[in-house]
Coordinates of C-alpha atoms in Angstrom, one line a residue:
Chain A
M1 CA 8.0 223.3 96.3
S2 CA 4.9 221.1 95.4
F3 CA 5.9 217.3 95.0
V4 CA 3.2 215.5 92.7
P5 CA 3.7 212.0 91.7
Q6 CA 1.5 210.2 94.2
N7 CA -1.3 212.2 92.7
F8 CA -0.8 210.9 89.6
E9 CA -3.9 208.8 87.5
I10 CA -3.0 206.5 84.8
G11 CA -4.9 207.9 82.2
T12 CA -4.6 211.2 83.4
P13 CA -3.5 213.8 81.3
V14 CA -0.8 215.6 83.6
S15 CA -2.2 219.9 83.6
P16 CA 0.9 221.1 81.4
V17 CA 1.6 223.4 85.2
S18 CA 2.6 220.4 86.8
A19 CA 4.3 218.8 83.7
M20 CA 8.4 219.3 84.0
I21 CA 9.4 217.1 80.6
A22 CA 6.7 216.7 77.5
L23 CA 7.4 215.1 74.4
K24 CA 5.2 215.0 71.9
G25 CA 5.1 213.3 68.8
V26 CA 8.8 212.6 68.9
S27 CA 11.0 210.6 66.7
K28 CA 14.8 210.1 65.2
V29 CA 15.8 208.3 62.3
Y30 CA 18.7 207.6 61.2
P31 CA 19.1 207.6 57.2
A32 CA 19.9 204.9 55.3
T33 CA 23.8 204.3 54.2
R34 CA 25.5 202.4 51.9
T35 CA 26.0 199.7 53.9
S36 CA 22.9 199.7 56.4
A37 CA 19.0 200.5 55.6
S38 CA 17.4 203.5 57.8
V39 CA 16.7 203.2 61.2
T40 CA 14.1 204.3 63.4
A41 CA 15.4 204.8 66.3
L42 CA 12.4 206.2 68.3
D43 CA 9.3 205.9 66.8
A44 CA 6.4 209.2 67.9
V45 CA 7.1 209.3 71.4
D46 CA 4.7 211.4 73.9
L47 CA 6.2 211.5 77.4
T48 CA 4.9 213.6 80.0
I49 CA 7.3 213.7 83.3
G50 CA 6.1 215.5 86.1
T51 CA 7.4 218.3 88.6
G52 CA 9.0 216.2 90.7
E53 CA 8.6 213.3 89.5
I54 CA 10.8 209.8 88.9
F55 CA 10.5 208.1 85.9
G56 CA 11.5 205.5 84.7
V57 CA 12.5 203.9 81.4
I58 CA 13.1 200.5 80.9
G59 CA 14.5 198.5 76.8
R60 CA 16.0 196.4 76.3
S61 CA 19.4 197.4 74.6
G62 CA 18.5 199.2 71.4
A63 CA 15.3 199.6 71.9
G64 CA 15.7 203.6 71.4
K65 CA 16.0 204.1 75.7
S66 CA 19.1 205.8 75.4
T67 CA 18.3 207.9 72.3
L68 CA 15.1 208.7 74.2
I69 CA 17.0 210.5 77.0
R70 CA 19.4 212.0 75.0
T71 CA 16.4 214.1 73.3
I72 CA 15.8 215.8 76.4
N73 CA 19.2 217.3 76.9
G74 CA 19.6 217.8 72.8
L75 CA 22.5 215.4 72.7
E76 CA 20.3 213.7 70.3
T77 CA 18.2 216.3 68.1
P78 CA 14.9 214.4 66.8
T79 CA 14.3 213.9 63.2
G80 CA 9.8 214.8 64.5
G81 CA 7.8 216.2 66.8
S82 CA 9.3 218.2 69.6
V83 CA 10.7 218.7 73.3
V84 CA 9.7 220.8 75.8
V85 CA 11.7 221.0 79.0
D86 CA 10.5 223.8 82.7
G87 CA 8.9 225.0 79.9
V88 CA 11.0 225.4 77.4
E89 CA 11.1 223.7 73.8
I90 CA 14.9 222.5 73.8
T91 CA 13.7 221.5 69.9
R92 CA 13.9 224.6 68.9
L93 CA 17.0 226.2 70.6
A94 CA 19.8 228.0 69.3
A95 CA 23.2 226.7 69.7
R96 CA 24.1 228.9 72.4
P97 CA 20.4 229.3 74.2
L98 CA 20.6 225.3 74.9
R99 CA 23.6 225.3 76.0
E100 CA 21.5 227.8 78.8
A101 CA 19.3 225.4 79.2
R102 CA 21.3 221.8 79.5
R103 CA 23.4 223.9 82.4
G104 CA 19.6 223.2 84.2
I105 CA 19.7 219.4 83.0
G106 CA 22.5 217.0 85.1
M107 CA 23.1 214.4 83.0
I108 CA 25.2 210.6 85.2
F109 CA 26.1 208.1 83.0
Q110 CA 27.1 204.4 83.1
H111 CA 30.7 205.1 82.8
F112 CA 31.1 207.6 85.3
N113 CA 32.7 210.4 82.2
L114 CA 34.1 212.0 84.8
L115 CA 38.5 213.8 84.1
S116 CA 41.1 211.6 84.3
S117 CA 42.6 214.6 85.0
R118 CA 40.8 216.1 88.2
T119 CA 40.1 215.1 91.8
A120 CA 36.9 215.0 92.9
Y121 CA 36.3 218.9 93.8
Q122 CA 37.8 219.9 90.4
N123 CA 35.5 217.4 88.3
V124 CA 32.3 218.5 90.4
A125 CA 33.9 222.8 90.0
L126 CA 33.8 221.7 86.4
P127 CA 30.5 222.8 85.0
L128 CA 30.6 225.6 87.6
E129 CA 33.9 226.6 85.6
L130 CA 31.9 226.5 81.7
A131 CA 29.0 228.4 83.0
G132 CA 31.8 231.1 84.3
L133 CA 31.3 231.0 88.0
S134 CA 34.4 232.7 90.4
A135 CA 36.8 230.7 92.6
A136 CA 34.8 231.5 95.5
E137 CA 31.4 230.7 94.1
I138 CA 32.6 227.4 92.3
R139 CA 34.0 226.5 96.4
A140 CA 30.4 227.3 97.5
R141 CA 28.4 225.0 96.0
V142 CA 31.4 222.7 95.8
E143 CA 31.9 222.0 98.5
P144 CA 28.3 221.0 99.8
M145 CA 27.7 218.8 97.2
L146 CA 30.6 217.0 98.3
D147 CA 29.0 216.7 101.5
L148 CA 25.7 216.0 100.5
V149 CA 26.9 213.1 98.4
G150 CA 29.5 211.4 101.0
L151 CA 32.9 212.9 99.3
A152 CA 34.1 215.5 101.7
D153 CA 37.3 213.5 102.7
K154 CA 38.1 212.0 99.3
R155 CA 37.8 215.8 97.6
D156 CA 41.5 216.0 96.2
R157 CA 41.4 212.2 95.1
F158 CA 41.9 211.4 91.5
P159 CA 38.8 209.0 89.7
V160 CA 41.7 205.9 89.3
E161 CA 42.1 206.6 93.1
L162 CA 37.6 206.0 93.9
S163 CA 35.4 202.8 94.4
G164 CA 32.3 202.9 91.3
G165 CA 30.6 203.4 93.7
Q166 CA 32.4 206.4 94.8
K167 CA 33.1 208.3 90.8
Q168 CA 29.5 207.6 90.5
R169 CA 28.8 209.7 93.9
V170 CA 31.0 212.4 91.9
G171 CA 29.0 212.2 88.7
I172 CA 26.3 212.7 90.9
A173 CA 27.6 216.1 92.2
R174 CA 28.8 217.4 89.4
A175 CA 25.4 216.8 88.0
L176 CA 23.7 218.7 90.3
A177 CA 26.3 221.2 91.1
T178 CA 24.5 223.8 88.2
R179 CA 21.8 223.4 90.4
P180 CA 19.0 221.6 87.9
K181 CA 15.9 221.5 88.1
V182 CA 16.3 217.6 85.4
L183 CA 18.3 214.7 86.3
L184 CA 19.4 212.7 83.4
S185 CA 20.3 208.9 84.5
D186 CA 21.9 206.8 82.3
E187 CA 22.1 203.7 83.3
A188 CA 23.8 204.7 86.3
T189 CA 23.9 201.9 87.9
S190 CA 24.9 199.3 85.8
A191 CA 28.3 199.3 86.4
L192 CA 28.2 198.6 89.8
D193 CA 27.5 195.8 92.4
P194 CA 23.3 195.0 93.4
E195 CA 24.7 196.8 97.3
T196 CA 26.5 199.6 95.3
T197 CA 23.4 200.1 93.3
R198 CA 21.0 200.3 96.0
S199 CA 23.4 202.7 97.5
I200 CA 23.3 205.2 94.6
L201 CA 19.7 204.2 94.5
A202 CA 18.9 205.9 97.8
L203 CA 20.9 209.0 97.1
L204 CA 18.6 209.8 93.9
K205 CA 16.1 209.1 95.5
Q206 CA 17.3 211.7 98.4
V207 CA 18.1 214.0 96.3
N208 CA 14.3 214.2 94.4
R209 CA 13.1 214.8 97.4
D210 CA 15.3 217.3 100.1
L211 CA 16.0 219.1 96.3
G212 CA 13.5 219.0 94.4
V213 CA 15.1 217.2 91.1
T214 CA 12.9 215.6 89.4
I215 CA 14.6 212.6 87.1
V216 CA 14.2 210.6 84.5
L217 CA 16.4 207.5 85.0
I218 CA 16.8 205.3 81.6
T219 CA 17.5 200.8 82.8
H220 CA 17.5 197.4 81.7
E221 CA 16.9 196.2 85.5
M222 CA 13.2 196.0 86.2
A223 CA 14.1 195.7 90.4
V224 CA 16.1 199.8 90.2
V225 CA 12.5 200.9 88.4
R226 CA 11.1 199.3 91.5
E227 CA 13.5 200.8 93.5
I228 CA 12.3 204.2 93.4
C229 CA 10.5 205.1 90.1
D230 CA 7.2 206.0 90.7
R231 CA 5.7 205.7 87.0
V232 CA 7.6 203.4 84.6
G233 CA 7.2 203.4 80.7
V234 CA 8.6 200.5 78.4
I235 CA 10.4 201.1 76.0
E236 CA 10.5 199.1 73.0
A237 CA 11.3 199.6 68.9
G238 CA 11.2 203.1 69.3
R239 CA 8.1 203.0 71.0
I240 CA 6.5 203.7 74.3
I241 CA 4.6 200.1 74.9
E242 CA 3.3 200.5 78.0
Q243 CA 3.3 203.3 80.4
G244 CA 1.8 203.5 84.5
K245 CA 2.4 204.2 88.5
V246 CA 5.3 201.7 88.9
F247 CA 3.2 199.2 90.9
D248 CA 0.2 199.0 88.6
V249 CA 2.3 197.8 85.9
A250 CA 4.7 195.6 88.2
T251 CA 0.8 194.3 89.4
R252 CA -0.7 194.2 86.4
P253 CA 1.2 194.6 83.3
R254 CA -0.2 194.8 79.2
T255 CA 2.8 194.3 77.5
E256 CA 4.9 190.9 76.9
T257 CA 7.2 192.7 77.1
A258 CA 6.7 194.2 80.6
R259 CA 5.6 190.6 81.5
S260 CA 9.4 189.7 80.8
F261 CA 11.3 192.2 82.9
L262 CA 8.6 191.6 85.5
A263 CA 9.7 187.7 85.3
E264 CA 13.9 188.7 86.4
L265 CA 12.2 190.5 89.5
N266 CA 9.4 187.8 90.6
G267 CA 10.2 184.2 92.0
A268 CA 7.2 182.8 91.5
A269 CA 8.9 182.7 88.2
L270 CA 8.1 178.8 86.4
S271 CA 10.5 176.8 87.3
P272 CA 11.5 174.8 83.4
S273 CA 11.2 171.6 84.8
L274 CA 6.8 172.6 84.9
V275 CA 6.7 174.2 81.8
A276 CA 8.1 171.0 80.5
R277 CA 5.5 169.1 82.6
L278 CA 2.8 171.5 81.8
R279 CA 0.3 170.5 79.4
Q280 CA -3.8 172.6 77.9
D281 CA -6.2 170.0 77.9
P282 CA -6.8 168.2 82.1
C283 CA -6.7 164.8 82.5
G284 CA -8.5 162.7 84.8
T285 CA -5.7 162.6 87.7
C286 CA -4.0 166.4 86.8
R287 CA -3.6 169.0 88.8
T288 CA -4.7 172.3 87.8
V289 CA -1.8 175.4 87.8
F290 CA -2.4 178.4 88.9
R291 CA -0.5 181.4 88.9
L292 CA -1.9 184.2 91.8
T293 CA -1.1 187.8 91.9
F294 CA -2.0 189.5 95.3
S295 CA -1.2 192.8 95.5
G296 CA -1.2 195.2 98.5
P297 CA -2.8 194.3 102.2
L298 CA -4.3 191.4 100.8
A299 CA -0.4 189.6 100.8
D300 CA -0.9 189.6 104.9
D301 CA -4.1 187.5 104.6
P302 CA -3.9 183.1 104.8
I303 CA -5.6 183.0 101.9
I304 CA -4.4 179.3 101.2
T305 CA -5.2 177.8 103.8
R306 CA -8.4 179.5 103.6
L307 CA -9.3 177.7 100.6
A308 CA -8.2 174.9 101.6
R309 CA -10.4 174.7 104.2
H310 CA -13.5 175.5 102.5
L311 CA -13.1 173.6 99.1
D312 CA -11.4 170.3 101.4
T313 CA -9.2 169.9 98.7
D314 CA -5.2 170.2 98.9
V315 CA -3.6 173.4 97.9
A316 CA 0.3 172.4 96.8
I317 CA 3.0 175.8 96.4
L318 CA 5.3 175.5 93.9
S319 CA 6.7 178.5 94.1
A320 CA 6.3 181.9 95.8
R321 CA 7.4 185.4 95.8
V322 CA 6.5 188.2 98.2
E323 CA 8.1 191.8 98.2
E324 CA 7.9 195.6 98.5
I325 CA 7.1 197.9 95.5
A326 CA 6.9 201.3 95.5
G327 CA 6.4 200.8 99.0
R328 CA 3.4 198.7 98.4
P329 CA 3.9 194.6 99.3
F330 CA 2.6 192.1 96.6
G331 CA 2.9 188.6 96.2
T332 CA 2.9 185.9 93.1
M333 CA 2.9 182.0 94.4
I334 CA 2.4 179.3 91.7
V335 CA 0.0 176.5 93.9
T336 CA -1.3 173.3 92.3
I337 CA -4.8 172.7 93.0
D338 CA -6.2 168.7 93.4
N339 CA -9.2 169.1 90.1
A340 CA -10.9 165.2 91.3
H341 CA -13.8 167.1 92.1
G342 CA -13.8 169.8 89.4
A343 CA -12.3 171.6 92.3
S344 CA -10.1 173.8 90.9
G345 CA -12.8 175.3 89.2
A346 CA -14.4 176.3 92.2
A347 CA -11.2 177.7 93.8
E348 CA -11.3 179.3 90.7
G349 CA -14.3 181.5 91.4
F350 CA -13.0 181.9 94.9
L351 CA -9.9 182.9 94.5
R352 CA -11.3 186.3 92.4
S353 CA -13.8 186.7 94.5
A354 CA -11.3 187.5 97.6
G355 CA -9.2 189.6 95.0
I356 CA -6.7 187.9 94.3
E357 CA -5.5 187.7 90.5
T358 CA -5.7 184.3 89.9
E359 CA -4.1 183.1 86.4
K360 CA -4.5 179.1 85.3
L361 CA -2.0 178.5 83.7
G362 CA -2.6 174.6 82.2
H363 CA -1.7 171.0 83.9
V364 CA 0.2 168.8 84.8
A365 CA -0.1 165.3 85.7
Chain B
M1 CA 92.1 216.9 72.0
S2 CA 92.7 220.8 71.6
P3 CA 90.8 224.3 73.3
D4 CA 90.0 224.8 69.9
L5 CA 88.6 221.7 69.7
L6 CA 86.7 221.7 72.8
A7 CA 85.4 225.5 72.1
L8 CA 84.0 224.3 68.5
I9 CA 81.7 221.4 69.9
G10 CA 81.0 223.6 72.3
R11 CA 79.6 225.8 70.0
S12 CA 78.0 223.3 67.4
A13 CA 76.0 222.5 70.3
L14 CA 74.7 225.3 71.2
D15 CA 73.7 225.6 67.6
T16 CA 72.0 222.3 67.6
L17 CA 70.1 223.2 70.9
Y18 CA 69.2 227.2 69.1
M19 CA 68.2 225.8 65.6
V20 CA 65.3 222.6 68.4
T21 CA 65.0 224.9 70.5
I22 CA 62.5 227.7 68.4
A23 CA 61.8 225.0 65.3
F24 CA 60.0 223.2 68.7
A25 CA 58.0 226.1 69.8
L26 CA 57.7 226.7 66.6
G27 CA 56.2 223.6 65.7
T28 CA 54.2 223.3 68.4
A29 CA 52.0 226.2 68.0
F30 CA 51.4 225.5 64.4
G31 CA 52.0 221.9 65.4
A32 CA 49.1 221.7 68.0
P33 CA 45.8 223.7 66.5
L34 CA 46.3 221.3 63.5
G35 CA 46.3 218.1 65.4
I36 CA 43.2 219.1 68.0
F37 CA 41.4 220.2 64.7
L38 CA 42.2 217.4 63.1
A39 CA 41.2 215.0 65.1
T40 CA 38.4 217.1 65.6
S41 CA 36.8 217.7 62.4
G42 CA 35.3 214.5 60.9
K43 CA 31.9 214.2 60.2
G44 CA 30.1 214.9 63.2
E45 CA 32.7 215.6 65.1
L46 CA 32.9 219.3 67.5
F47 CA 33.9 221.2 64.7
A48 CA 32.5 218.9 62.1
A49 CA 34.1 220.3 58.7
P50 CA 34.9 217.3 57.1
V51 CA 36.2 218.5 53.6
A52 CA 39.3 221.2 55.1
N53 CA 39.4 217.7 57.2
R54 CA 41.0 215.4 54.5
I55 CA 42.7 219.0 52.2
L56 CA 44.6 219.5 55.7
G57 CA 45.1 215.3 55.7
V58 CA 46.5 215.4 52.3
I59 CA 48.9 218.4 52.6
V60 CA 49.7 216.6 56.4
N61 CA 50.8 212.9 55.0
A62 CA 52.7 215.4 51.4
T63 CA 54.4 217.3 54.2
R64 CA 55.4 213.6 56.2
S65 CA 57.0 211.5 52.9
T66 CA 58.9 214.0 51.4
P67 CA 63.1 213.2 53.0
F68 CA 64.2 215.4 55.5
I69 CA 67.1 215.9 53.0
I70 CA 65.0 216.9 50.3
L71 CA 62.8 219.4 52.2
L72 CA 65.5 220.6 53.4
V73 CA 66.2 222.0 49.5
A74 CA 62.5 222.2 48.1
I75 CA 62.0 224.5 50.2
I76 CA 64.5 227.4 49.6
P77 CA 63.0 230.4 47.7
L78 CA 60.3 229.5 51.1
T79 CA 62.8 230.2 53.2
R80 CA 64.6 233.1 50.7
L81 CA 60.6 234.1 51.6
I82 CA 60.5 234.3 55.6
V83 CA 64.2 234.9 57.0
G84 CA 66.2 236.4 53.8
T85 CA 68.4 234.0 53.3
S86 CA 68.6 229.9 52.3
I87 CA 71.9 230.3 54.2
G88 CA 72.6 229.5 57.2
T89 CA 72.0 227.8 60.4
T90 CA 68.6 230.7 61.3
A91 CA 67.7 229.4 58.4
A92 CA 67.7 226.0 58.3
I93 CA 64.8 226.6 60.9
V94 CA 62.7 226.6 58.0
P95 CA 62.5 223.7 57.3
L96 CA 63.1 221.9 60.6
T97 CA 60.0 224.0 61.2
I98 CA 57.7 223.0 58.2
A99 CA 59.2 219.4 58.8
A100 CA 58.0 219.2 63.0
A101 CA 54.4 220.5 62.8
P102 CA 53.1 217.8 60.3
F103 CA 54.2 215.5 63.2
I104 CA 53.1 217.1 65.7
A105 CA 50.4 217.3 64.1
R106 CA 49.4 213.8 63.8
I107 CA 50.4 213.0 67.6
V108 CA 48.4 215.6 68.6
E109 CA 45.3 213.9 66.4
A110 CA 46.1 210.5 67.9
A111 CA 46.2 211.8 71.6
V112 CA 42.9 213.3 71.4
R113 CA 41.6 210.7 69.3
E114 CA 42.4 208.7 71.7
V115 CA 39.8 210.5 75.0
D116 CA 37.0 208.5 75.6
H117 CA 33.6 209.8 73.8
G118 CA 31.9 209.8 76.7
L119 CA 33.8 212.5 78.2
I120 CA 32.8 214.5 75.8
E121 CA 28.9 214.2 75.4
A122 CA 29.5 214.6 79.7
T123 CA 31.1 217.4 79.7
L124 CA 28.0 218.6 76.5
A125 CA 25.9 218.1 78.3
M126 CA 26.8 220.9 80.6
G127 CA 26.3 223.6 78.9
A128 CA 30.3 224.0 77.1
T129 CA 30.8 225.3 74.1
P130 CA 33.0 223.1 71.7
L131 CA 36.1 225.1 72.6
Q132 CA 35.4 225.0 76.1
V133 CA 35.7 220.6 75.6
V134 CA 38.9 221.2 73.6
R135 CA 40.4 223.9 76.5
K136 CA 38.8 222.1 79.9
V137 CA 38.8 218.3 78.4
L138 CA 41.0 217.1 75.7
V139 CA 44.1 219.0 76.3
P140 CA 44.2 218.0 80.3
E141 CA 43.4 214.1 79.5
A142 CA 45.4 214.2 76.1
L143 CA 47.8 214.9 77.7
P144 CA 50.8 212.6 78.5
G145 CA 50.3 210.9 75.9
I146 CA 50.9 214.7 73.3
A147 CA 54.1 215.1 76.1
L148 CA 55.8 211.4 74.8
G149 CA 54.6 212.5 71.7
L150 CA 56.1 216.0 71.9
T151 CA 59.5 214.3 73.2
L152 CA 59.6 212.3 70.2
T153 CA 59.5 215.1 68.3
I154 CA 62.8 216.8 69.5
V155 CA 64.4 213.5 69.6
S156 CA 63.6 213.3 66.2
L157 CA 64.2 217.5 65.4
I158 CA 67.5 217.1 66.5
A159 CA 68.5 213.5 64.2
N160 CA 67.2 216.2 61.3
S161 CA 69.1 219.4 62.7
A162 CA 72.1 216.4 61.8
M163 CA 71.9 217.6 57.6
V164 CA 70.9 221.4 57.5
G165 CA 74.6 221.1 57.0
A166 CA 73.5 221.2 53.6
V167 CA 71.9 223.9 53.2
G168 CA 75.2 225.7 55.7
G169 CA 72.7 225.2 59.3
G170 CA 75.8 224.9 61.8
G171 CA 75.4 222.4 64.8
L172 CA 76.4 218.9 65.9
G173 CA 75.6 217.1 62.6
D174 CA 77.9 219.5 60.0
L175 CA 80.6 219.2 63.3
G176 CA 80.8 215.5 63.0
I177 CA 80.6 215.7 59.0
R178 CA 82.9 218.1 58.0
Y179 CA 85.6 217.2 61.1
G180 CA 85.0 213.9 61.4
Y181 CA 84.2 212.7 57.5
Q182 CA 86.2 215.3 55.4
R183 CA 89.5 216.4 57.4
F184 CA 89.1 212.8 59.0
M185 CA 89.7 213.1 62.7
P186 CA 87.6 210.2 64.3
E187 CA 88.0 211.9 67.8
V188 CA 85.7 214.7 66.5
M189 CA 82.7 212.2 65.1
A190 CA 82.8 210.8 68.0
A191 CA 83.2 213.6 70.4
V192 CA 79.9 214.3 68.0
V193 CA 78.1 211.2 69.0
V194 CA 78.6 211.0 72.5
V195 CA 77.4 214.5 72.7
L196 CA 73.4 213.5 70.8
I197 CA 73.2 210.3 72.7
V198 CA 73.3 212.2 76.7
L199 CA 71.1 215.2 74.4
V200 CA 69.3 212.6 73.3
Q201 CA 69.3 210.6 76.7
V202 CA 68.5 213.9 78.1
V203 CA 65.4 215.0 75.9
Q204 CA 63.9 211.3 76.8
S205 CA 63.9 210.8 80.2
A206 CA 62.9 214.5 80.7
G207 CA 59.4 214.1 78.7
E208 CA 58.7 210.6 80.7
A209 CA 59.3 212.1 83.9
L210 CA 56.5 214.5 83.3
A211 CA 54.0 212.4 81.1
R212 CA 54.5 210.3 84.0
R213 CA 53.9 213.6 86.7
V214 CA 50.9 214.7 84.1
N215 CA 49.4 210.8 83.8
K216 CA 46.2 210.9 86.5
R217 CA 45.3 207.4 85.2
I218 CA 47.9 205.3 87.2
R219 CA 46.7 204.7 91.2
R220 CA 49.9 205.3 93.0
A221 CA 51.0 204.8 96.4

């Protein structure tokens, strides 16, 4: 089994052989009703997701991400375009072959959607019962699944007796019981606390690595994307407005929406009091404010002290944060530089030549 | 109270049980599937058939809005067609069933509609057929509500069965009217009331116990 995400380049079309999921011009328009105008939930979405990849779709509520993920298993029927999963065009299937295809696509949900009348074991067994497997076959599949998600000791517990994280583990075991090639995750960690979220994401990553399952997840949290995704698409008003490797989108966002998602994430956001004092034009005693973004090995470079020594000027750090995105260090920093003798212009040149993305935000007195 | 009277009360109680049991079984056989259909045939639902849904809804409401004593007499021709006679305890099962079925249908419908839509979606995503969704998800998940509703149905069947004396049916209600009221025997009336109270009490407790048993949404120590 081959895992290709590392080989993806932005803008490079994925070859059809390695594409697990391909959406072409997928649109969903809800017709107008007596009380409301027609709503375009998806607007000609093109998306290719490679085999073995973890792809994130990030967007605000109402952006269309829920509709998007549901076109992949045919819970939503697009009004235009085609959806192909593992070589099968989902959008053209009749009811029966669509049911067959759905067995190859697992799904987990924000509110878990476990049957309250069934134990953990029985919940995981459900998709296998639906597929008509014998009790012995079901047992042979369910038990390893419960082991995989670490719930072997909870097999006879009802959902009411499980914590949120445990319920989602049952949900994951259930989604994987039919050995699907694709796992769809619909805000699967949104109802969980941060620590549980991390453990569930780690489990998803493990499943992706060990079973080779292609994962598509939708979320409104950049932290989730950063934690496990290989690539990400930013969705707004039914369109994918930006997509690429997580590291690239996170370090060099091209759209305002992507930037706003990152702002929630990066500590180096501007404080409100600084924003209030920030002005467009320089003044005699003003200091210039820069946002510096450095990635990869540069994050370890003592660039600020080098800058101060080089220009013989004062550099003040207002906020700074270094974190890991997709396993690579990534730092952002807000600094002010004394502009007394036009030093800020020289500083900008120095930083740029050192390979640091430098953005002049304005001036403060 | 004479042994004859006691035997009479005993036989009347058995008549009541006979009518209620059969009418309940038949009413459930017709009403439960009808209720499931009503709950799943609205626009955009599992077995979407909005027109049939609307029509059946009107029929159910019509039956439910007819007072039982009127229904009892109004459907005499139908009763004769089915049982061969319109008089007697067995004949009374027909109107009792026809009154119970729509009642059960609405109760089952309400319980099934309470099931979280997310469960239906999750099950469809696993490749379930609509019938599998009903069998594996809707019915088991709605069972606690259905059990309580069916208990209510039995209690109201017992109440309705008291009226079948109007068409020559037997049972405790008939006994109370003929002996207790028309023959001025207050002790018979009192005995009938006591037996009915005990009967309803037993049914209610058993129904609640069953509902608790099938309800896995409550955390147990």
